[in-house]
Amino acid sequence: MSDRSGIFAGDDPFILAQKWLAEAEKTEPNDPNAIALATVDAAGLPNVRMVLLKEIEADAFIFYTNYESAKGQELNASGRAAFVMHWKSLRRQIRVRGLISHEEGPKADAYFASRSLKSRLGAWASRQSRPLTSRSALMAEVARVTALHGLNPPRPPFWGGFRLVPLEIEFWADGPFRLHDRFRWARHSAAENWDITRLNP
């Protein structure tokens, strides 16, 4: 039995994550929805990079990327990922580990359509993570896809969303003398109930 209260109170970790993100949106100067996304390659060597979390659903966290990028290939190969959201202004973080699947169809189409035109054309032009001869070569490719797709480019078939369904979520808040508060929500499968444990700092 944990002694959760205050900022940790609640019976749903996704609602709690939404509340923390909403608070961060008022205080963080840039990209409060930035996450450090961790994957592993075929040899088991970790990779981590910053991406933007676009939605917290009732049962998953969603972000978008090029499926053919290094992270896309690693996510597809392993079916697993982890991320951390860290807010310096709040002195809080959320750590998540879980299972990965694609988010495609109308939701991905709608998000892609909501992006600026230049970002949509950039998604078509960039062969993300692969070698590039020069900046001018990239801009020439942007010009080519602009001529090809015009002012309303569709979502590329190689670009879409990933849903991370967590098996573990940890909520962390800074405490005095480094005696931080940590609560881990854990389960063995997405169909199970959460086991909530207070952890030592």
CSV table of C-alpha atoms in Angstrom, one decimal:
chain,number,residue,atom,x,y,z
A,1,MET,CA,0.0,0.0,0.0
A,2,SER,CA,1.5,3.3,-1.1
A,3,ASP,CA,1.0,6.7,0.6
A,4,ARG,CA,0.4,8.7,-2.5
A,5,SER,CA,-1.1,12.1,-2.1
A,6,GLY,CA,-0.8,15.6,-3.5
A,7,ILE,CA,0.7,15.7,-7.0
A,8,PHE,CA,0.8,11.9,-7.0
A,9,ALA,CA,-2.8,11.3,-6.2
A,10,GLY,CA,-5.1,9.5,-8.6
A,11,ASP,CA,-6.1,6.0,-9.8
A,12,ASP,CA,-5.2,6.4,-13.5
A,13,PRO,CA,-1.5,7.0,-14.5
A,14,PHE,CA,-2.5,8.4,-17.9
A,15,ILE,CA,-4.7,11.1,-16.3
A,16,LEU,CA,-1.9,11.8,-13.9
A,17,ALA,CA,0.6,12.2,-16.8
A,18,GLN,CA,-1.8,14.5,-18.6
A,19,LYS,CA,-2.1,16.6,-15.5
A,20,TRP,CA,1.7,16.9,-15.1
A,21,LEU,CA,2.1,17.8,-18.8
A,22,ALA,CA,-0.6,20.4,-18.5
A,23,GLU,CA,1.2,22.0,-15.6
A,24,ALA,CA,4.5,21.9,-17.5
A,25,GLU,CA,2.9,23.7,-20.4
A,26,LYS,CA,2.5,26.7,-18.2
A,27,THR,CA,6.1,26.8,-17.0
A,28,GLU,CA,8.5,25.2,-19.5
A,29,PRO,CA,10.0,27.8,-21.9
A,30,ASN,CA,10.3,25.3,-24.8
A,31,ASP,CA,8.7,22.0,-25.8
A,32,PRO,CA,7.1,20.8,-22.6
A,33,ASN,CA,6.1,17.6,-24.5
A,34,ALA,CA,9.7,16.7,-25.4
A,35,ILE,CA,10.7,13.2,-24.5
A,36,ALA,CA,14.1,11.4,-24.6
A,37,LEU,CA,13.2,8.2,-26.5
A,38,ALA,CA,15.4,5.2,-26.0
A,39,THR,CA,15.6,2.2,-28.4
A,40,VAL,CA,18.2,-0.6,-29.0
A,41,ASP,CA,19.8,-1.6,-32.3
A,42,ALA,CA,20.2,-5.2,-33.6
A,43,ALA,CA,23.3,-5.6,-31.5
A,44,GLY,CA,21.6,-4.4,-28.3
A,45,LEU,CA,23.4,-1.1,-28.3
A,46,PRO,CA,21.1,1.7,-26.9
A,47,ASN,CA,20.2,4.8,-28.8
A,48,VAL,CA,18.4,7.9,-27.4
A,49,ARG,CA,17.1,11.1,-28.9
A,50,MET,CA,14.6,13.8,-28.3
A,51,VAL,CA,11.2,13.6,-30.0
A,52,LEU,CA,7.9,15.3,-29.3
A,53,LEU,CA,5.1,13.4,-27.6
A,54,LYS,CA,1.9,14.3,-29.4
A,55,GLU,CA,-0.8,12.7,-27.4
A,56,ILE,CA,-1.5,10.9,-24.1
A,57,GLU,CA,-4.4,8.6,-24.8
A,58,ALA,CA,-6.4,6.6,-22.2
A,59,ASP,CA,-4.0,3.7,-22.6
A,60,ALA,CA,-1.0,4.8,-24.6
A,61,PHE,CA,1.5,7.6,-25.4
A,62,ILE,CA,1.8,8.6,-29.1
A,63,PHE,CA,4.6,10.2,-31.1
A,64,TYR,CA,5.3,10.4,-34.9
A,65,THR,CA,8.3,9.8,-37.0
A,66,ASN,CA,9.8,8.4,-40.2
A,67,TYR,CA,9.4,4.6,-40.1
A,68,GLU,CA,12.6,4.2,-42.1
A,69,SER,CA,14.7,6.3,-39.7
A,70,ALA,CA,17.1,4.6,-37.3
A,71,LYS,CA,14.6,4.9,-34.5
A,72,GLY,CA,11.8,3.7,-36.7
A,73,GLN,CA,13.7,0.6,-37.7
A,74,GLU,CA,14.8,-0.1,-34.1
A,75,LEU,CA,11.2,0.3,-32.8
A,76,ASN,CA,9.8,-2.0,-35.6
A,77,ALA,CA,12.5,-4.6,-34.9
A,78,SER,CA,12.2,-4.8,-31.1
A,79,GLY,CA,8.6,-3.7,-30.5
A,80,ARG,CA,9.8,-2.1,-27.3
A,81,ALA,CA,10.9,1.4,-26.2
A,82,ALA,CA,11.4,3.6,-23.2
A,83,PHE,CA,11.3,7.4,-22.7
A,84,VAL,CA,11.7,10.0,-20.0
A,85,MET,CA,10.0,13.4,-19.8
A,86,HIS,CA,11.9,15.9,-17.6
A,87,TRP,CA,10.7,19.3,-16.6
A,88,LYS,CA,13.3,21.5,-14.9
A,89,SER,CA,10.7,24.2,-14.1
A,90,LEU,CA,8.6,21.7,-12.1
A,91,ARG,CA,11.5,19.5,-10.9
A,92,ARG,CA,9.6,16.4,-12.0
A,93,GLN,CA,10.0,13.6,-14.5
A,94,ILE,CA,8.0,10.7,-15.9
A,95,ARG,CA,9.8,7.5,-17.0
A,96,VAL,CA,7.9,5.0,-19.3
A,97,ARG,CA,8.8,1.6,-20.6
A,98,GLY,CA,6.6,-0.6,-22.8
A,99,LEU,CA,5.4,-2.1,-26.0
A,100,ILE,CA,5.3,-0.4,-29.4
A,101,SER,CA,2.9,-0.6,-32.3
A,102,HIS,CA,2.1,1.6,-35.3
A,103,GLU,CA,-0.5,4.4,-35.2
A,104,GLU,CA,-1.8,4.8,-38.8
A,105,GLY,CA,-4.9,5.6,-40.7
A,106,PRO,CA,-7.2,8.6,-39.9
A,107,LYS,CA,-5.4,9.7,-36.7
A,108,ALA,CA,-2.0,9.8,-38.3
A,109,ASP,CA,-3.4,11.5,-41.5
A,110,ALA,CA,-5.1,14.1,-39.3
A,111,TYR,CA,-1.9,14.9,-37.4
A,112,PHE,CA,0.2,15.1,-40.5
A,113,ALA,CA,-2.4,17.5,-42.1
A,114,SER,CA,-2.2,19.7,-39.0
A,115,ARG,CA,1.6,20.3,-39.5
A,116,SER,CA,2.8,23.3,-41.4
A,117,LEU,CA,3.2,22.9,-45.1
A,118,LYS,CA,7.0,23.2,-44.9
A,119,SER,CA,7.1,20.5,-42.2
A,120,ARG,CA,5.0,18.2,-44.4
A,121,LEU,CA,7.2,18.8,-47.4
A,122,GLY,CA,10.3,18.2,-45.2
A,123,ALA,CA,8.9,14.9,-44.1
A,124,TRP,CA,8.7,13.9,-47.8
A,125,ALA,CA,12.2,15.2,-48.6
A,126,SER,CA,14.2,13.9,-45.7
A,127,ARG,CA,15.6,10.3,-45.8
A,128,GLN,CA,15.9,10.5,-42.1
A,129,SER,CA,19.1,9.1,-40.5
A,130,ARG,CA,20.7,8.3,-43.8
A,131,PRO,CA,23.8,10.0,-45.2
A,132,LEU,CA,23.4,13.4,-46.9
A,133,THR,CA,25.9,14.8,-49.3
A,134,SER,CA,25.1,18.5,-48.6
A,135,ARG,CA,22.5,20.9,-47.3
A,136,SER,CA,22.0,22.1,-50.9
A,137,ALA,CA,21.1,18.5,-51.9
A,138,LEU,CA,18.4,18.4,-49.2
A,139,MET,CA,17.0,21.7,-50.3
A,140,ALA,CA,16.9,20.5,-53.9
A,141,GLU,CA,14.9,17.5,-52.8
A,142,VAL,CA,12.5,19.8,-50.9
A,143,ALA,CA,12.0,21.7,-54.2
A,144,ARG,CA,11.4,18.5,-56.1
A,145,VAL,CA,8.8,17.2,-53.7
A,146,THR,CA,7.1,20.6,-53.6
A,147,ALA,CA,6.7,20.5,-57.3
A,148,LEU,CA,5.5,16.9,-57.2
A,149,HIS,CA,3.0,17.2,-54.3
A,150,GLY,CA,2.0,20.9,-54.3
A,151,LEU,CA,0.4,22.7,-51.4
A,152,ASN,CA,-1.5,19.7,-49.9
A,153,PRO,CA,1.0,16.8,-49.7
A,154,PRO,CA,-0.5,13.5,-48.4
A,155,ARG,CA,1.1,11.7,-45.5
A,156,PRO,CA,4.1,9.7,-46.8
A,157,PRO,CA,3.7,5.9,-46.6
A,158,PHE,CA,7.0,5.8,-44.7
A,159,TRP,CA,5.9,8.3,-42.0
A,160,GLY,CA,3.4,7.8,-39.2
A,161,GLY,CA,2.8,7.3,-35.5
A,162,PHE,CA,4.0,4.9,-32.8
A,163,ARG,CA,1.9,4.0,-29.8
A,164,LEU,CA,3.7,3.1,-26.6
A,165,VAL,CA,1.6,1.0,-24.3
A,166,PRO,CA,3.4,1.1,-21.0
A,167,LEU,CA,4.2,-1.8,-18.7
A,168,GLU,CA,6.0,0.6,-16.3
A,169,ILE,CA,5.4,4.2,-15.5
A,170,GLU,CA,7.4,6.0,-12.9
A,171,PHE,CA,6.5,9.4,-11.5
A,172,TRP,CA,9.4,11.3,-9.9
A,173,ALA,CA,9.4,14.6,-8.0
A,174,ASP,CA,12.4,16.4,-6.5
A,175,GLY,CA,12.6,16.3,-2.7
A,176,PRO,CA,14.8,18.2,-0.2
A,177,PHE,CA,18.3,16.8,0.5
A,178,ARG,CA,17.8,14.5,-2.6
A,179,LEU,CA,15.1,12.5,-0.7
A,180,HIS,CA,13.0,12.5,-3.9
A,181,ASP,CA,9.5,11.0,-4.2
A,182,ARG,CA,9.2,8.1,-6.7
A,183,PHE,CA,6.1,6.0,-7.5
A,184,ARG,CA,6.3,3.1,-10.0
A,185,TRP,CA,3.2,1.8,-11.7
A,186,ALA,CA,3.9,-1.7,-13.1
A,187,ARG,CA,2.2,-4.6,-14.7
A,188,HIS,CA,3.2,-7.7,-16.7
A,189,SER,CA,0.8,-7.1,-19.6
A,190,ALA,CA,-1.5,-4.3,-20.9
A,191,ALA,CA,-4.5,-6.4,-19.8
A,192,GLU,CA,-3.5,-6.5,-16.1
A,193,ASN,CA,-4.1,-4.0,-13.3
A,194,TRP,CA,-1.4,-1.8,-12.0
A,195,ASP,CA,0.8,-2.5,-9.0
A,196,ILE,CA,1.9,0.8,-7.4
A,197,THR,CA,5.1,0.9,-5.4
A,198,ARG,CA,6.9,3.7,-3.6
A,199,LEU,CA,10.6,3.5,-4.4
A,200,ASN,CA,13.6,4.7,-2.5
A,201,PRO,CA,15.1,7.9,-4.0
